[in-house]
């Protein structure tokens, strides 16, 4: 059932509409569980589009297995998605920094408010992000330490490669996930793949993981699968950030999603004008190369890679 | 005056971004004041203000070597790259430098720019940021202070501007330079004015006068100034927000700074294809227009005007 949750008229003969697709059983009671799948807050991140499609397809094919309410919101920033624009077009603002919003704010704040009001009351929510266009990411769930106790066990149901528990940062209180977690909806943020692209295998893996989570929560009837591949990082210090120390063109040496050894070359920053290597980037530890730079042009400071140090990661 | 290279960021194909600063007066003399210009590359008013303050102080100091009694540092902008290509935010990843403070010297490029800028500006008695509004509005010049333990409305009155906006701290404010200066015990202010992408010389002139007045009243420069306004304290509650009910072509009838009466027409919105009148926006209260939507096409439910309501509590 397609429902409109927000409408606003645009200046020249167009209406901006936020839509969701609701799947639900015949009978709804107060104990019926509800999950919201949200994506596209960043208009240049498309990995979630494929996940929404796969979930919708499964639900269309198995209506008899639907025991709870599943709301799918594929496009929280409709103009952004249709124009390769990360933020809310015209206002040039990151919607994921203005939650919970309010009706008295500027338009992007009203949109954020409409999203919150619409998702509010869900037992669970999953906010699917791709990485931006600069970085390629292994599928991962990011959880603020504040909510780790309840959210880590939930995230494990997704059978995802990696759960990253990070420190609570004040500025992240203006994200969708923080707003929803504060309102009592257990909300997971998934990051995977790269901006402007779809990685089919990641989409398939995550949609299976979400079906599994829904099965565990009694939202669908399906044999829960056994999940075992999650590596949990509970401390920030397990994750090493590698940034460029000079400007140039980054060319990777290692593939994404491999174990890098301490001192091994991850890539080089080259100078196309001079025809020389400006910086050779080495791994600071043994560990999983879960983030690698996709976009070649770098400045000093540009993030090149992130590595989950091996011996410190708790294997589960 | 001493011209300094604060720091430099290199680029693959462009010349280096050199961030310059201008120092006046006696090193380490008190009171000291730092003035930081815009971090978004379309804040032309603020660049004008910063550069004309440099010009003013340079000329006065040439006339009278003891003109600056304290110490003043002016950083006209830490984002020349964006100015040179008509872009608001950082050219590479569209990030806003003013949400990166106090910065991180091992982090992303804009975190590093923030760290370098903060390191050079965080130990002054007074700190002033020249800011353009990030939404699509034109506004009267006003002082913004963040509500923290350190904020001081009385100091803000020395600018002599009509309005002082006392803002509660939102999560996003905690990563602004203004907030972080306060954490480090400076008395910090944002001066907000004008309209992005244009030069409003009259409003900018008011800001230049306001900063000169402030420097004079604080004993940082030796200069006689005219009295300014006492400063009306404005909070979120004292601002009336007026939204558009229709979308289309936006014809503003009332301008920023206008004193408007209850029921006065403020703007008209027309259908953008057939020209029919869709809405006449009228003022719901008496007051002064502090902000006006600044683009001739308007969305439905956009904030068209903000009015400081007339009441006795100022
Ligand atoms: Zn995102």
Coordinates of C-alpha atoms in Angstrom, one line a residue, chain B residues 57-276:
Chain B
X57 CA 43.3 49.8 10.6
X58 CA 46.2 50.0 8.2
X59 CA 45.5 53.6 7.3
X60 CA 44.9 54.6 10.9
X61 CA 48.0 52.9 12.1
X62 CA 50.1 54.7 9.5
X63 CA 48.7 58.0 10.7
X64 CA 49.3 57.2 14.4
X65 CA 51.6 54.4 15.4
X66 CA 49.8 54.2 18.8
X67 CA 46.3 53.9 17.3
X68 CA 45.9 50.2 18.2
X69 CA 46.5 49.9 22.0
X70 CA 45.8 46.3 22.3
X71 CA 46.3 43.6 19.7
X72 CA 44.1 42.8 16.7
X73 CA 44.4 39.9 14.3
X74 CA 42.2 39.8 11.2
X75 CA 41.8 36.6 9.1
X76 CA 39.7 37.8 6.1
X77 CA 38.9 34.2 5.0
X78 CA 40.2 30.7 5.5
X79 CA 38.5 29.4 2.3
X80 CA 39.9 31.3 -0.7
X81 CA 39.5 28.2 -2.9
X82 CA 35.7 28.4 -2.7
X83 CA 35.6 32.2 -3.3
X84 CA 37.6 31.7 -6.5
X85 CA 35.0 29.3 -7.9
X86 CA 31.8 30.7 -6.6
X87 CA 31.1 27.8 -4.4
X88 CA 29.9 28.0 -0.8
X89 CA 31.6 25.0 0.8
X90 CA 34.9 23.2 0.5
X91 CA 35.4 22.5 -3.3
X92 CA 36.3 18.8 -2.9
X93 CA 33.6 17.3 -0.7
X94 CA 31.2 20.2 -0.1
X95 CA 31.8 20.2 3.7
X96 CA 31.4 23.3 5.8
X97 CA 34.5 24.3 7.6
X98 CA 32.4 25.9 10.4
X99 CA 31.1 22.5 11.5
X100 CA 34.6 21.1 12.1
X101 CA 35.7 22.9 15.2
X102 CA 37.8 22.7 17.2
X103 CA 39.3 20.7 14.3
X104 CA 41.6 17.7 14.2
X105 CA 45.1 18.0 12.8
X106 CA 45.2 14.3 11.7
X107 CA 41.7 14.3 10.3
X108 CA 40.0 15.2 7.0
X109 CA 41.1 18.3 5.0
X110 CA 38.5 20.6 6.4
X111 CA 39.1 19.3 10.0
X112 CA 42.7 20.2 9.5
X113 CA 41.9 23.7 8.2
X114 CA 39.6 24.1 11.2
X115 CA 42.4 22.9 13.5
X116 CA 45.0 25.3 12.0
X117 CA 42.6 28.2 12.1
X118 CA 41.5 27.5 15.7
X119 CA 45.0 27.1 16.9
X120 CA 45.9 30.6 15.6
X121 CA 42.7 32.3 16.9
X122 CA 41.8 30.7 20.2
X123 CA 43.7 32.8 22.7
X124 CA 42.2 36.3 22.3
X125 CA 40.1 38.2 24.8
X126 CA 37.4 38.8 22.2
X127 CA 36.7 36.8 19.1
X128 CA 34.4 37.9 16.3
X129 CA 33.2 35.8 13.4
X130 CA 31.8 37.4 10.3
X131 CA 29.0 35.1 9.2
X132 CA 26.5 35.0 6.4
X133 CA 23.2 33.2 6.9
X134 CA 23.2 29.7 5.4
X135 CA 19.6 29.8 4.4
X136 CA 18.2 31.8 1.5
X137 CA 17.5 35.1 3.3
X138 CA 18.6 38.6 3.5
X139 CA 18.9 40.0 7.0
X140 CA 19.5 43.1 9.0
X141 CA 23.0 43.2 10.6
X142 CA 22.8 41.6 14.1
X143 CA 25.0 40.0 16.8
X144 CA 24.5 36.4 17.6
X145 CA 25.6 35.0 20.9
X146 CA 25.4 31.4 22.0
X147 CA 23.8 30.8 25.4
X148 CA 26.6 29.3 27.4
X149 CA 28.1 30.0 30.8
X150 CA 30.6 32.4 29.2
X151 CA 28.2 34.4 27.0
X152 CA 27.7 38.0 27.9
X153 CA 24.9 40.1 26.5
X154 CA 26.4 43.3 27.9
X155 CA 29.5 43.0 25.9
X156 CA 27.4 42.4 22.8
X157 CA 25.7 45.8 23.3
X158 CA 29.0 47.5 22.6
X159 CA 28.6 46.8 18.9
X160 CA 25.7 49.2 18.9
X161 CA 23.6 47.2 16.5
X162 CA 19.8 47.1 16.8
X163 CA 19.4 43.4 17.5
X164 CA 21.3 40.8 19.6
X165 CA 20.1 37.3 19.0
X166 CA 20.6 35.1 22.0
X167 CA 20.6 31.6 20.6
X168 CA 20.3 28.3 22.5
X169 CA 23.0 25.8 21.7
X170 CA 21.9 23.1 19.3
X171 CA 24.1 20.0 18.6
X172 CA 25.3 21.6 15.4
X173 CA 26.5 24.7 17.2
X174 CA 29.0 22.7 19.3
X175 CA 31.2 22.3 16.3
X176 CA 31.2 25.9 15.3
X177 CA 34.2 28.2 15.8
X178 CA 32.1 30.7 17.8
X179 CA 31.1 28.0 20.4
X180 CA 34.6 26.6 20.6
X181 CA 36.2 30.0 21.2
X182 CA 33.8 30.4 24.2
X183 CA 34.9 27.0 25.5
X184 CA 38.4 28.4 25.5
X185 CA 37.2 31.5 27.5
X186 CA 37.2 34.1 24.8
X187 CA 34.1 36.3 24.6
X188 CA 32.9 35.4 21.2
X189 CA 30.3 36.9 18.8
X190 CA 29.0 36.3 15.4
X191 CA 28.0 39.3 13.3
X192 CA 25.5 38.2 10.7
X193 CA 24.4 40.5 7.8
X194 CA 23.5 40.8 4.2
X195 CA 22.8 38.3 1.5
X196 CA 24.9 35.5 0.0
X197 CA 26.5 36.2 -3.3
X198 CA 25.9 39.9 -3.4
X199 CA 27.5 43.0 -1.9
X200 CA 25.2 45.1 0.3
X201 CA 27.5 48.1 0.9
X202 CA 25.2 50.0 3.2
X203 CA 24.5 47.0 5.6
X204 CA 28.2 46.1 5.4
X205 CA 29.1 49.6 6.3
X206 CA 27.0 49.3 9.4
X207 CA 28.9 46.2 10.4
X208 CA 32.2 47.8 9.8
X209 CA 31.1 50.8 12.0
X210 CA 29.8 48.3 14.7
X211 CA 33.1 46.5 14.9
X212 CA 35.1 49.8 15.0
X213 CA 32.7 51.0 17.8
X214 CA 33.3 47.7 19.7
X215 CA 37.1 48.0 19.4
X216 CA 36.9 51.6 20.6
X217 CA 34.6 50.9 23.6
X218 CA 36.8 48.0 24.7
X219 CA 39.9 50.2 24.6
X220 CA 41.6 48.2 21.9
X221 CA 41.8 51.2 19.5
X222 CA 42.2 54.9 20.3
X223 CA 39.3 56.3 18.3
X224 CA 36.2 58.4 19.0
X225 CA 32.9 56.8 17.9
X226 CA 29.3 57.8 17.7
X227 CA 26.9 56.1 20.1
X228 CA 25.1 53.1 18.6
X229 CA 21.9 51.4 19.5
X230 CA 21.4 49.9 23.0
X231 CA 20.7 46.6 21.4
X232 CA 17.4 44.7 21.6
X233 CA 17.8 41.2 23.0
X234 CA 15.9 38.8 20.7
X235 CA 15.3 35.1 21.4
X236 CA 13.5 32.4 19.4
X237 CA 10.3 33.3 21.2
X238 CA 10.3 36.9 20.2
X239 CA 10.6 36.2 16.5
X240 CA 7.5 35.7 14.5
X241 CA 8.0 33.2 11.6
X242 CA 5.9 33.9 8.5
X243 CA 5.6 31.1 6.0
X244 CA 4.3 30.9 2.4
X245 CA 1.1 29.0 1.9
X246 CA 1.6 28.8 -1.8
X247 CA 4.5 28.1 -4.1
X248 CA 5.5 30.2 -7.2
X249 CA 7.0 33.5 -8.1
X250 CA 7.8 35.5 -5.0
X251 CA 7.4 39.3 -5.1
X252 CA 8.6 40.9 -1.9
X253 CA 6.9 44.1 -1.0
X254 CA 8.5 44.8 2.4
X255 CA 12.2 44.9 2.9
X256 CA 14.5 44.0 5.8
X257 CA 14.6 46.7 8.5
X258 CA 11.0 47.8 7.7
X259 CA 8.7 48.5 10.6
X260 CA 5.5 46.8 9.6
X261 CA 2.0 46.9 11.0
X262 CA -0.4 44.1 11.8
X263 CA -2.2 43.2 8.5
X264 CA 0.3 44.9 6.3
X265 CA 0.9 43.1 3.0
X266 CA 4.5 41.8 2.9
X267 CA 4.7 39.8 -0.3
X268 CA 2.7 38.3 -3.1
X269 CA 3.1 34.8 -4.6
X270 CA 2.0 34.2 -8.2
X271 CA 1.5 31.0 -10.1
X272 CA 4.7 30.6 -12.1
X273 CA 3.0 29.6 -15.3
X274 CA -0.3 31.5 -15.5
X275 CA 0.5 34.5 -13.4
X276 CA -2.6 34.2 -11.2

